[in-house]
Amino acid sequence: MPSALLADAVLVLHFLFIIFVVGGLVFVVVGNLRAWSWVNALWFRVAHLGAIGFVVVESWFGMPCPFTTLEAWLRPREEATAYAQGFIAHWLQRSFAYETPAWMFSAMDTGIAVLTLLAWWYFPPHSRREATESGALYLSDDRS
């Protein structure tokens, strides 16, 4: 039972990582159009670039996903039932684990990486000091 719970936790982390990679790019673009300064924070942008970079390298070299590998290792080998993983785990996995050729995932990952690099160029990240100096980040409500 504990290994099944850990496998479900890994599945949720995997899903959140995918949301971060895809959603991070959406937040950068939408956030810049809506003047949200936090989307250009250097820590956020570096973390996002690193995440998509890892995914692209993994994809190009045909490496197995560490999340998938760990989940499979933790998942009990019991006889399968309708929801052997549990209802939520089953549908979480179905939401992003499709039966498609590997080259399609590589192409999608590369496309997201190219768009991330274009966003990095078009909406450059900034350090906290740069944001404060430019007035983009208000640390207090005293603006008089």
Coordinates of C-alpha atoms in Angstrom, one line a residue:
M1 CA 0.0 0.0 0.0
P2 CA 2.7 2.6 0.8
S3 CA 4.4 2.0 -2.6
A4 CA 1.1 2.6 -4.4
L5 CA 0.6 5.9 -2.5
L6 CA 4.2 6.9 -3.4
A7 CA 3.5 6.0 -7.0
D8 CA 0.4 8.2 -7.0
A9 CA 2.5 11.0 -5.6
V10 CA 5.1 10.6 -8.3
L11 CA 2.3 10.7 -10.9
V12 CA 0.9 13.9 -9.5
L13 CA 4.4 15.5 -9.5
H14 CA 4.9 14.3 -13.1
F15 CA 1.6 16.0 -14.0
L16 CA 2.6 19.2 -12.2
F17 CA 5.9 19.2 -14.0
I18 CA 4.1 19.0 -17.4
I19 CA 1.8 21.8 -16.3
F20 CA 4.9 23.9 -15.4
V21 CA 6.6 23.3 -18.7
V22 CA 3.6 24.0 -20.9
G23 CA 1.8 26.5 -18.5
G24 CA 5.0 28.3 -17.7
L25 CA 5.3 29.4 -21.3
V26 CA 1.7 30.5 -21.4
F27 CA 2.1 32.5 -18.2
V28 CA 5.2 34.3 -19.6
V29 CA 3.3 35.4 -22.7
V30 CA 0.0 36.2 -21.1
G31 CA 1.7 37.7 -18.0
N32 CA 3.7 40.1 -20.1
L33 CA 0.7 41.1 -22.1
R34 CA -1.1 41.8 -18.8
A35 CA 1.9 43.5 -17.1
W36 CA 2.5 40.8 -14.4
S37 CA 6.1 41.5 -13.4
W38 CA 6.5 38.1 -11.6
V39 CA 6.5 36.2 -14.8
N40 CA 9.8 37.7 -15.8
A41 CA 11.5 36.9 -12.4
L42 CA 14.9 35.4 -13.2
W43 CA 14.4 32.4 -10.9
F44 CA 11.1 31.5 -12.6
R45 CA 12.4 31.9 -16.1
V46 CA 15.6 29.9 -15.4
A47 CA 13.6 27.1 -13.7
H48 CA 11.3 27.0 -16.7
L49 CA 14.1 27.1 -19.3
G50 CA 15.9 24.3 -17.4
A51 CA 12.8 22.2 -17.2
I52 CA 12.1 22.4 -21.0
G53 CA 15.8 21.9 -21.7
F54 CA 15.8 18.7 -19.7
V55 CA 12.7 17.5 -21.5
V56 CA 14.1 18.2 -24.9
V57 CA 17.5 16.5 -24.2
E58 CA 15.6 13.5 -22.7
S59 CA 13.4 13.4 -25.8
W60 CA 16.2 13.7 -28.4
F61 CA 18.3 11.0 -26.8
G62 CA 15.4 8.6 -26.3
M63 CA 15.9 8.5 -22.5
P64 CA 13.1 7.2 -20.4
C65 CA 11.3 9.8 -18.3
P66 CA 12.5 9.5 -14.7
F67 CA 9.0 10.2 -13.4
T68 CA 7.6 7.4 -15.5
T69 CA 10.4 5.0 -14.5
L70 CA 10.0 5.8 -10.8
E71 CA 6.2 5.4 -10.9
A72 CA 6.5 2.1 -12.7
W73 CA 9.0 0.9 -10.1
L74 CA 6.8 1.9 -7.2
R75 CA 3.5 0.7 -8.7
P76 CA 2.4 -2.7 -7.2
R77 CA 2.5 -5.6 -9.6
E78 CA -0.9 -6.8 -8.5
E79 CA -3.5 -8.1 -10.9
A80 CA -5.0 -5.2 -12.8
T81 CA -8.6 -4.1 -12.0
A82 CA -10.6 -1.3 -13.6
Y83 CA -8.7 1.3 -11.7
A84 CA -5.6 -0.6 -10.5
Q85 CA -3.9 2.8 -9.7
G86 CA -7.0 4.4 -8.2
F87 CA -9.5 6.6 -10.0
I88 CA -7.5 9.9 -9.8
A89 CA -4.2 8.3 -10.7
H90 CA -5.8 6.5 -13.6
W91 CA -7.3 9.7 -15.1
L92 CA -4.2 11.8 -14.4
Q93 CA -2.1 9.4 -16.3
R94 CA -4.5 9.2 -19.2
S95 CA -4.5 12.9 -19.5
F96 CA -0.9 13.0 -20.6
A97 CA 0.2 9.5 -21.6
Y98 CA -0.8 9.0 -25.2
E99 CA 0.1 6.2 -27.6
T100 CA 1.9 8.2 -30.2
P101 CA 5.2 7.8 -32.0
A102 CA 8.2 9.2 -30.0
W103 CA 9.1 11.6 -32.8
M104 CA 5.8 13.4 -32.2
F105 CA 6.7 14.1 -28.6
S106 CA 10.2 15.2 -29.6
A107 CA 8.7 17.6 -32.2
M108 CA 6.3 19.0 -29.6
D109 CA 9.0 19.3 -26.9
T110 CA 11.3 21.0 -29.4
G111 CA 8.5 23.4 -30.5
I112 CA 7.8 24.4 -26.9
A113 CA 11.6 24.9 -26.3
V114 CA 11.8 27.1 -29.4
L115 CA 8.8 29.2 -28.2
T116 CA 10.4 29.4 -24.8
L117 CA 13.6 30.8 -26.3
L118 CA 11.6 33.3 -28.4
A119 CA 9.8 34.4 -25.2
W120 CA 13.1 34.7 -23.4
W121 CA 14.3 37.0 -26.2
Y122 CA 11.1 39.0 -26.7
F123 CA 10.2 39.2 -22.9
P124 CA 13.6 39.1 -21.3
P125 CA 13.8 38.0 -17.6
H126 CA 14.9 40.4 -15.0
S127 CA 16.5 40.2 -11.6
R128 CA 14.7 41.6 -8.5
R129 CA 17.1 44.6 -8.5
E130 CA 16.3 45.4 -12.2
A131 CA 12.6 45.2 -11.6
T132 CA 12.8 47.4 -8.5
E133 CA 15.0 50.0 -10.3
S134 CA 12.7 50.1 -13.3
G135 CA 9.6 50.6 -11.1
A136 CA 8.0 47.4 -12.4
L137 CA 7.9 45.9 -8.9
Y138 CA 6.5 47.9 -6.0
L139 CA 7.8 46.7 -2.7
S140 CA 5.6 49.0 -0.7
D141 CA 2.3 50.8 -1.3
D142 CA 4.0 54.3 -0.8
R143 CA 4.1 55.6 -4.4
S144 CA 3.9 59.3 -3.6

